[in-house]
mmCIF file of C-alpha atoms in Angstrom:
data_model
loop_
_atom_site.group_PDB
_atom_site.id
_atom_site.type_symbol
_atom_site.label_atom_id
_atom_site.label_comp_id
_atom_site.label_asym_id
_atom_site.label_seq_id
_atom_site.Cartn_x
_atom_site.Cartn_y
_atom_site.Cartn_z
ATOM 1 C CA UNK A 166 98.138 -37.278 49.536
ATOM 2 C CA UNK A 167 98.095 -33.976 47.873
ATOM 3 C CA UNK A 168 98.301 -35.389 44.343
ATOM 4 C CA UNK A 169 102.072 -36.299 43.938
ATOM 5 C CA UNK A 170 104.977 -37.667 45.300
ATOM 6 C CA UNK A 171 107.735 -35.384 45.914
ATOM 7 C CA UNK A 172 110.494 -37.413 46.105
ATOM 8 C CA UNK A 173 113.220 -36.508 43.400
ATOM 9 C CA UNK A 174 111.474 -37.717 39.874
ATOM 10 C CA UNK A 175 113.832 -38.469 36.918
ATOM 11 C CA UNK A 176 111.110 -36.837 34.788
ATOM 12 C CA UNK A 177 108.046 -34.634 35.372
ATOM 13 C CA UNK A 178 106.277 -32.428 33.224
ATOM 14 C CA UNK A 179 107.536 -29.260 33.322
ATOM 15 C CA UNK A 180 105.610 -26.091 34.540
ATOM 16 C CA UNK A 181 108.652 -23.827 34.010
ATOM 17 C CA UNK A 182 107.975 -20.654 32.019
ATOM 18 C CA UNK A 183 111.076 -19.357 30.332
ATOM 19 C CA UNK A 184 113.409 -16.821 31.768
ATOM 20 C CA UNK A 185 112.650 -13.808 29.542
ATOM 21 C CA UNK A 186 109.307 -14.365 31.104
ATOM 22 C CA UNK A 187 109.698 -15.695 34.214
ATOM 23 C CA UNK A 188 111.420 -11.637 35.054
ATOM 24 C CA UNK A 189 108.958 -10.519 32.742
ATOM 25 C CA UNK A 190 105.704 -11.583 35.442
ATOM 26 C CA UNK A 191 108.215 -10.827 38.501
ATOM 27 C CA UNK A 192 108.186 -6.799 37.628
ATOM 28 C CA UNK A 193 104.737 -6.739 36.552
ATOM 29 C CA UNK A 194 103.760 -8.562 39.976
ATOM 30 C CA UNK A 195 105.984 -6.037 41.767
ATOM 31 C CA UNK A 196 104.290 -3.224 39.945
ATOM 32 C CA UNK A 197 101.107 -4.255 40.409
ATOM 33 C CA UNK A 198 101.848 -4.501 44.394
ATOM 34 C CA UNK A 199 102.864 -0.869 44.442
ATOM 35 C CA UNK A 200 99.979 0.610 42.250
ATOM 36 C CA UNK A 201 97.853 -1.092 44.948
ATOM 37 C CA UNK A 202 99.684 -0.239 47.824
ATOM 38 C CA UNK A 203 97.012 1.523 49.498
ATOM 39 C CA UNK A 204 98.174 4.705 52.216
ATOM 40 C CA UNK A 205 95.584 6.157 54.721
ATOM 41 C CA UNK A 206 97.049 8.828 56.704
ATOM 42 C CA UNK A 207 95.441 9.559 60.275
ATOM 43 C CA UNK A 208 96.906 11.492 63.258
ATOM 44 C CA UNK A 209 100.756 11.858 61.037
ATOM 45 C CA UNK A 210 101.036 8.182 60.814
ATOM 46 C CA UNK A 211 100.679 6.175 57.721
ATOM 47 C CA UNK A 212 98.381 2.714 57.754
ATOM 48 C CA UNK A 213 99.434 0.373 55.396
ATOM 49 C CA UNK A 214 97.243 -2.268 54.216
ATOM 50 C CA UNK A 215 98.253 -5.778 53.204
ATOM 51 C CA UNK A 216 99.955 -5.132 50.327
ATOM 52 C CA UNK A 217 102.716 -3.815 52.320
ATOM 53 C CA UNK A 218 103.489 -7.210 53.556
ATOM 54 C CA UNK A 219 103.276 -8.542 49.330
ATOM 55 C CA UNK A 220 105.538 -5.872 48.832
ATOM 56 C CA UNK A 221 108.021 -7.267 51.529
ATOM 57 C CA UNK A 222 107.848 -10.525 50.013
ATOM 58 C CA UNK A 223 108.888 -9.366 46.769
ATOM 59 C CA UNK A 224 111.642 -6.810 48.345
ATOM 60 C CA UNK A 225 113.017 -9.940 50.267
ATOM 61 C CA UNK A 226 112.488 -12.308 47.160
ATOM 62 C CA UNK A 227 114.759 -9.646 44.954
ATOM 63 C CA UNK A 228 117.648 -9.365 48.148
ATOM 64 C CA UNK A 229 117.674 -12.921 47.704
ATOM 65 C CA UNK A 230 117.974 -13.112 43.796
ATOM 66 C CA UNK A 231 121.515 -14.475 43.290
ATOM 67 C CA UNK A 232 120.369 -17.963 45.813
ATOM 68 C CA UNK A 233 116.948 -19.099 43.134
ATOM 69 C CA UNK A 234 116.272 -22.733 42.541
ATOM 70 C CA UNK A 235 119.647 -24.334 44.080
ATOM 71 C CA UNK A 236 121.748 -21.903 41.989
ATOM 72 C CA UNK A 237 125.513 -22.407 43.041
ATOM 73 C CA UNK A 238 124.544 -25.627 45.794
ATOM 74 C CA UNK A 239 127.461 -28.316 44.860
ATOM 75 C CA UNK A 240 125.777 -31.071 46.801
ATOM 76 C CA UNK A 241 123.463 -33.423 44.949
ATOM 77 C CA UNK A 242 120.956 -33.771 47.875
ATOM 78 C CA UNK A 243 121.078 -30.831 48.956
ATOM 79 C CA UNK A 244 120.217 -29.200 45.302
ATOM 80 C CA UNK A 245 117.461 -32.046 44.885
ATOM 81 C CA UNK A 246 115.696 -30.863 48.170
ATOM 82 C CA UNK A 247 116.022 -27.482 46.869
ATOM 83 C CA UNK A 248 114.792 -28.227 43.587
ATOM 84 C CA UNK A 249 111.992 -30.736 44.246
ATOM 85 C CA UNK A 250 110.961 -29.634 47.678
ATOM 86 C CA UNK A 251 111.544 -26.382 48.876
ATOM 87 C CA UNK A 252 110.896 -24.485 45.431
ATOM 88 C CA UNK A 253 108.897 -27.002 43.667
ATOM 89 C CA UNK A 254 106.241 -25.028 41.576
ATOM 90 C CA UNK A 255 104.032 -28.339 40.480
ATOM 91 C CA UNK A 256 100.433 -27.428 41.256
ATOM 92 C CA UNK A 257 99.016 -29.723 43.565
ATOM 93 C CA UNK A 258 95.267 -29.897 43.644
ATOM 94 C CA UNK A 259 95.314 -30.231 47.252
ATOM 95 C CA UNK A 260 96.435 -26.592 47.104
ATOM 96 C CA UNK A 261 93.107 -25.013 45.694
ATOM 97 C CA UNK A 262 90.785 -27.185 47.714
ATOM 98 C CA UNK A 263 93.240 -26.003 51.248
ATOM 99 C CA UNK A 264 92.575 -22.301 50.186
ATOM 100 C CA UNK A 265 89.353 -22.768 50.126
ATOM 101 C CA UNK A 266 89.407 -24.278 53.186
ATOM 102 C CA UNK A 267 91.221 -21.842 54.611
ATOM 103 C CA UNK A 268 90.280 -18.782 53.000
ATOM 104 C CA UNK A 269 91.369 -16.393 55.954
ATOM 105 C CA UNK A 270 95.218 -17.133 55.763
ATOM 106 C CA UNK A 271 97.449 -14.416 55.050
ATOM 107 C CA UNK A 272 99.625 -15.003 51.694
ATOM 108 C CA UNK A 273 102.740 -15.463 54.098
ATOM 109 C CA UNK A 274 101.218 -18.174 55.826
ATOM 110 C CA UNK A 275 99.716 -19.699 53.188
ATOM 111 C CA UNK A 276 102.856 -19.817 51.309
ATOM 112 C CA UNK A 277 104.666 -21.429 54.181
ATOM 113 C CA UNK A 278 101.528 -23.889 54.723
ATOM 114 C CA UNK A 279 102.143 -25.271 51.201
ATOM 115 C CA UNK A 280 105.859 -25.416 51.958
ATOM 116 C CA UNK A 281 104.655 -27.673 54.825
ATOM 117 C CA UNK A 282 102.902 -29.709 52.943
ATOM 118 C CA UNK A 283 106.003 -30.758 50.481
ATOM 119 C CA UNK A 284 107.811 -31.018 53.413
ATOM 120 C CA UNK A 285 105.081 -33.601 55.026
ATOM 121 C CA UNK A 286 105.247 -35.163 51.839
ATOM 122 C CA UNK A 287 108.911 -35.699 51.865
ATOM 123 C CA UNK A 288 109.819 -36.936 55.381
ATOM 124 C CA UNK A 289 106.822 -39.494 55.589
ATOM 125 C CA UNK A 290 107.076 -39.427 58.678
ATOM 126 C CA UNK A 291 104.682 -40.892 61.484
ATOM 127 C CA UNK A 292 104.845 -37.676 64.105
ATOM 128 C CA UNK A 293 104.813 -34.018 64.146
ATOM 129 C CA UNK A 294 105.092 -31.842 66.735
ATOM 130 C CA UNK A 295 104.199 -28.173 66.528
ATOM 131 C CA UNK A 296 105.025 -25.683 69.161
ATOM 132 C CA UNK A 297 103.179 -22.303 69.605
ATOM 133 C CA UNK A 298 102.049 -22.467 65.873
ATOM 134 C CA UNK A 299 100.755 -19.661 63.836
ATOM 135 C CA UNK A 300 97.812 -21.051 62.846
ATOM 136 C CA UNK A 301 96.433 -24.605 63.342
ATOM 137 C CA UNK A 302 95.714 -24.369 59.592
ATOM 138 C CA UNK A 303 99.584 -25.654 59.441
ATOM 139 C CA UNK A 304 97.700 -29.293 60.579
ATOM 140 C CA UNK A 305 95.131 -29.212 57.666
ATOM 141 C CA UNK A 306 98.083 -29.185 54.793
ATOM 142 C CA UNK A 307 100.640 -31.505 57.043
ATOM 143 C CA UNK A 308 97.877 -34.060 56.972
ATOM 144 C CA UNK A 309 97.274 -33.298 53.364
ATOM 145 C CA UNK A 310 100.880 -34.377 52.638
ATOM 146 C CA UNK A 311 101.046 -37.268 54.246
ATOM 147 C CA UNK A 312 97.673 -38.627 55.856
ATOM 148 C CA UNK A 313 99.825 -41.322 57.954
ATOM 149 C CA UNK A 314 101.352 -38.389 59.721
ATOM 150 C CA UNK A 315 99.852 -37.640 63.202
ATOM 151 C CA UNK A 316 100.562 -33.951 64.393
ATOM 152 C CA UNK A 317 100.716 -32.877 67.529
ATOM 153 C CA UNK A 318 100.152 -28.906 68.436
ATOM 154 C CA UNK A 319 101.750 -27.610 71.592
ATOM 155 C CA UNK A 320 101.059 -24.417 73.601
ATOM 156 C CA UNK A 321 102.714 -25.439 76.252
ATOM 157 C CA UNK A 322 105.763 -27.715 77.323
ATOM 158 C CA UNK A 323 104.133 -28.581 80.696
ATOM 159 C CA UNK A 324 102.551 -31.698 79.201
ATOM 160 C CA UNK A 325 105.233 -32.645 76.678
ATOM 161 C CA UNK A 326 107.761 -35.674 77.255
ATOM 162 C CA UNK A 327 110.637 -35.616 74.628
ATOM 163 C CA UNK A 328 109.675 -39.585 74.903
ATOM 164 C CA UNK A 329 107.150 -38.440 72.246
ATOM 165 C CA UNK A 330 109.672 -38.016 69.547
ATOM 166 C CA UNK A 331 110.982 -41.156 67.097
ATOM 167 C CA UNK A 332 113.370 -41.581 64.592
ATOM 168 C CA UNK A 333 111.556 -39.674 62.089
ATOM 169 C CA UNK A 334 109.733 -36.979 63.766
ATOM 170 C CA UNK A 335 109.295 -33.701 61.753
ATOM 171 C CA UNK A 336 109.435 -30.681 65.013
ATOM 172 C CA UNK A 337 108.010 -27.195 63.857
ATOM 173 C CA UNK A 338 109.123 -24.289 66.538
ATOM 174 C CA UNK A 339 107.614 -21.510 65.882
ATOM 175 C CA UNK A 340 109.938 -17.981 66.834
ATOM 176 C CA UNK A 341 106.726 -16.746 69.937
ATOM 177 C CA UNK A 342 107.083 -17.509 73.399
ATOM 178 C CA UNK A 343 109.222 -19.935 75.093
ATOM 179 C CA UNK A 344 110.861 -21.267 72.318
ATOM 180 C CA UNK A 345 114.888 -21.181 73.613
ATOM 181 C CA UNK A 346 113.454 -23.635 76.592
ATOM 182 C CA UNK A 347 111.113 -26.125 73.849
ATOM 183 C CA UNK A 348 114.378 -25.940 71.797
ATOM 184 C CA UNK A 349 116.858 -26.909 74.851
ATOM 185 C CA UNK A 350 114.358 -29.596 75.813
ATOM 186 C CA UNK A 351 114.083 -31.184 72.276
ATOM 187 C CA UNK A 352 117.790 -30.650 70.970
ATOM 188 C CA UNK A 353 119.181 -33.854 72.200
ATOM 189 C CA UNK A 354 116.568 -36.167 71.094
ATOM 190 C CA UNK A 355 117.323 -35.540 67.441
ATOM 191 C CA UNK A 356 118.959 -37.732 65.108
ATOM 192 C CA UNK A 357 119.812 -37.791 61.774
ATOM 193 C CA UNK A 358 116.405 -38.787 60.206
ATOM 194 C CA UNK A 359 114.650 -35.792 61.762
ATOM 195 C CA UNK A 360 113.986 -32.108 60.220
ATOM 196 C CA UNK A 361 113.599 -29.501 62.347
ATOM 197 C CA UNK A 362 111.621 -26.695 60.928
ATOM 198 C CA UNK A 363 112.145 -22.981 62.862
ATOM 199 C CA UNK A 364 109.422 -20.296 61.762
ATOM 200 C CA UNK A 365 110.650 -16.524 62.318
ATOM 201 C CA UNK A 366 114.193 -16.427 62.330
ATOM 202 C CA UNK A 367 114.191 -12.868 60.861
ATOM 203 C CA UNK A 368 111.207 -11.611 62.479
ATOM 204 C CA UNK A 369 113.775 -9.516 65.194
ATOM 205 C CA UNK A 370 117.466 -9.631 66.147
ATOM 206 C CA UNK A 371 116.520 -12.283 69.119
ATOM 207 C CA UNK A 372 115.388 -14.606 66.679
ATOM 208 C CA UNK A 373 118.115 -13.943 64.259
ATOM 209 C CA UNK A 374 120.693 -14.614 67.088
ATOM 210 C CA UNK A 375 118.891 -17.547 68.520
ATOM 211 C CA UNK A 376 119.208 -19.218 64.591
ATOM 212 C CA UNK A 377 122.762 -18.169 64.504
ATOM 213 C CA UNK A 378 123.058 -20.347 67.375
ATOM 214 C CA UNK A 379 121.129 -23.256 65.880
ATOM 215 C CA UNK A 380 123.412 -23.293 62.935
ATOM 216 C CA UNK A 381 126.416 -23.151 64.964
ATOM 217 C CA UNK A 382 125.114 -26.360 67.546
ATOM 218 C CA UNK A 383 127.267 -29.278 67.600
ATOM 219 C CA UNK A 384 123.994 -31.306 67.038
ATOM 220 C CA UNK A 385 123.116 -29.380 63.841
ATOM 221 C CA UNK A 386 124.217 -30.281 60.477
ATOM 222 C CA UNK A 387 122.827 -29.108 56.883
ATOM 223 C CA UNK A 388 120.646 -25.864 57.337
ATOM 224 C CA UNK A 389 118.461 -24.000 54.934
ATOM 225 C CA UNK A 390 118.290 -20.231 55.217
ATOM 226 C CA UNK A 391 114.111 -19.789 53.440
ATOM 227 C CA UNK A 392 113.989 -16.171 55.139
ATOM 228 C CA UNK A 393 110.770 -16.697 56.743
ATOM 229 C CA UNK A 394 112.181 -20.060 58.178
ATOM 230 C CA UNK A 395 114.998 -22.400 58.413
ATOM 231 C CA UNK A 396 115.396 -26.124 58.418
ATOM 232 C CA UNK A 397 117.652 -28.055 59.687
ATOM 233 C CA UNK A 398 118.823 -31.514 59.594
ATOM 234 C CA UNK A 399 121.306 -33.233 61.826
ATOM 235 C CA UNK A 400 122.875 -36.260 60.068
ATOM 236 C CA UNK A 401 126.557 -35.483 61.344
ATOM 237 C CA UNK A 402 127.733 -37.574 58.300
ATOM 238 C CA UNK A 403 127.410 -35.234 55.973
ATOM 239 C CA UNK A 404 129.465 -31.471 55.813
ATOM 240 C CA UNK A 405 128.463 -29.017 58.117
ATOM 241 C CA UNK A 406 126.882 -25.789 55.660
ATOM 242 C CA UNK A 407 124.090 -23.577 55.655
ATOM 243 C CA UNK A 408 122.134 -22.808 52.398
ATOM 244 C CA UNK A 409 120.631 -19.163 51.824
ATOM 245 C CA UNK A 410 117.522 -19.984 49.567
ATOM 246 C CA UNK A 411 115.493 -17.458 47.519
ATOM 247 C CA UNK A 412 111.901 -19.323 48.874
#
């Protein structure tokens, strides 16, 4: 399954550089990305090639400084996730042999399909459902995470019974079409072993509203801010809070 477990080890080997160079590779990877930020002019307006988007990432990455690796997060579990799941740097093999797979994937989505994988990896669980996803690429590393895992893609809700989701289900919403109904239809079914994972709450104010509203549902309980998504969890036991991570 990918090459390791993820739950929270007493002791792993340690891939951490120092901090003197951990900034050191962060501004020459941000100058690098504007020496080949590439600019074509045509008709007064200015074509930017992917770099732009690398550029972004790094732009958002630096907003987001002051939130890195669970900095600041007083809860135990919550820092663990942060630690060991969401920002866990170990270099799974399963990575290289999914690029390669998937050679086409922006470095966004690849990013977030290795995030998924961890994630897989971490909830065990038997079932998840994807609506509208970005690419079905998502599938290839969920599996990789956790092979017991069956996914299920939705484009649609026509077909969907909420029937379909257990105690452990992992449900990926992706920010496109439709997704206030899916969300309405799913919101009540979910219990305090499932994750609910929310691609593109900052792609436009209606998504940043519509995750405003997630965090502020009666049903919702511990959220992750990751920028490019959120998760949520809804075990009402513990304190209501949402995290703003540096992913």
């Amino acid at each position: 399954m990918g090459g390791k477990n993820t739950s929270f080890p007493s002791q792993k080997l340690c891939f951490l550089r120092t901090p003197s160079l951990f900034w050191e590779s962060q501004k020459r990877e941000f100058h690098l990305s504007l020496l080949s930020l590439h600019v074509n002019k045509m008709d007064g307006m200015f074509l930017f090639t992917k770099q732009t988007d690398r550029v972004k990432r790094l732009c958002v990455w630096l907003m987001r400084i002051g939130y890195c690796r669970g900095f600041g997060i007083q809860s135990p579990s919550a820092y663990a996730f942060v630690r060991y799941v969401i920002n866990e740097h170990y270099p799974y093999y399963a990575y290289n042999e999914l690029k390669n797979e998937n050679s086409n994937l922006s470095l966004r989505h690849r990013k977030l399909g290795k995030l998924y994988f961890r994630l897989s990896n971490y909830a065990q669980a038997d079932s998840w459902i994807s609506f509208r996803p970005v690419t079905n690429a998502y599938e290839q590393y969920i599996v990789r995470g956790c092979n017991k895992t069956r996914v299920q893609l939705l484009q649609t809700t026509e077909t969907f019974s909420t029937e379909s989701i257990s105690d452990t289900t992992v449900v990926h919403l992706s920010l496109t079409d439709n997704y206030s109904a899916f969300y309405q239809q799913i919101i009540g079914r979910l219990g305090e072993r499932n994750m609910l994972i929310i691609e593109g709450i900052k792609r436009n104010a209606a998504t940043r509203r519509f995750w405003k509203q997630v965090m502020e549902n009666e049903h919702t309980g511990v959220c992750f801010d990751l920028y490019y998504c959120g998760i949520v969890f809804f075990d009402r036991a513990r304190h209501k809070q949402n995290y703003i991570i540096n992913f």
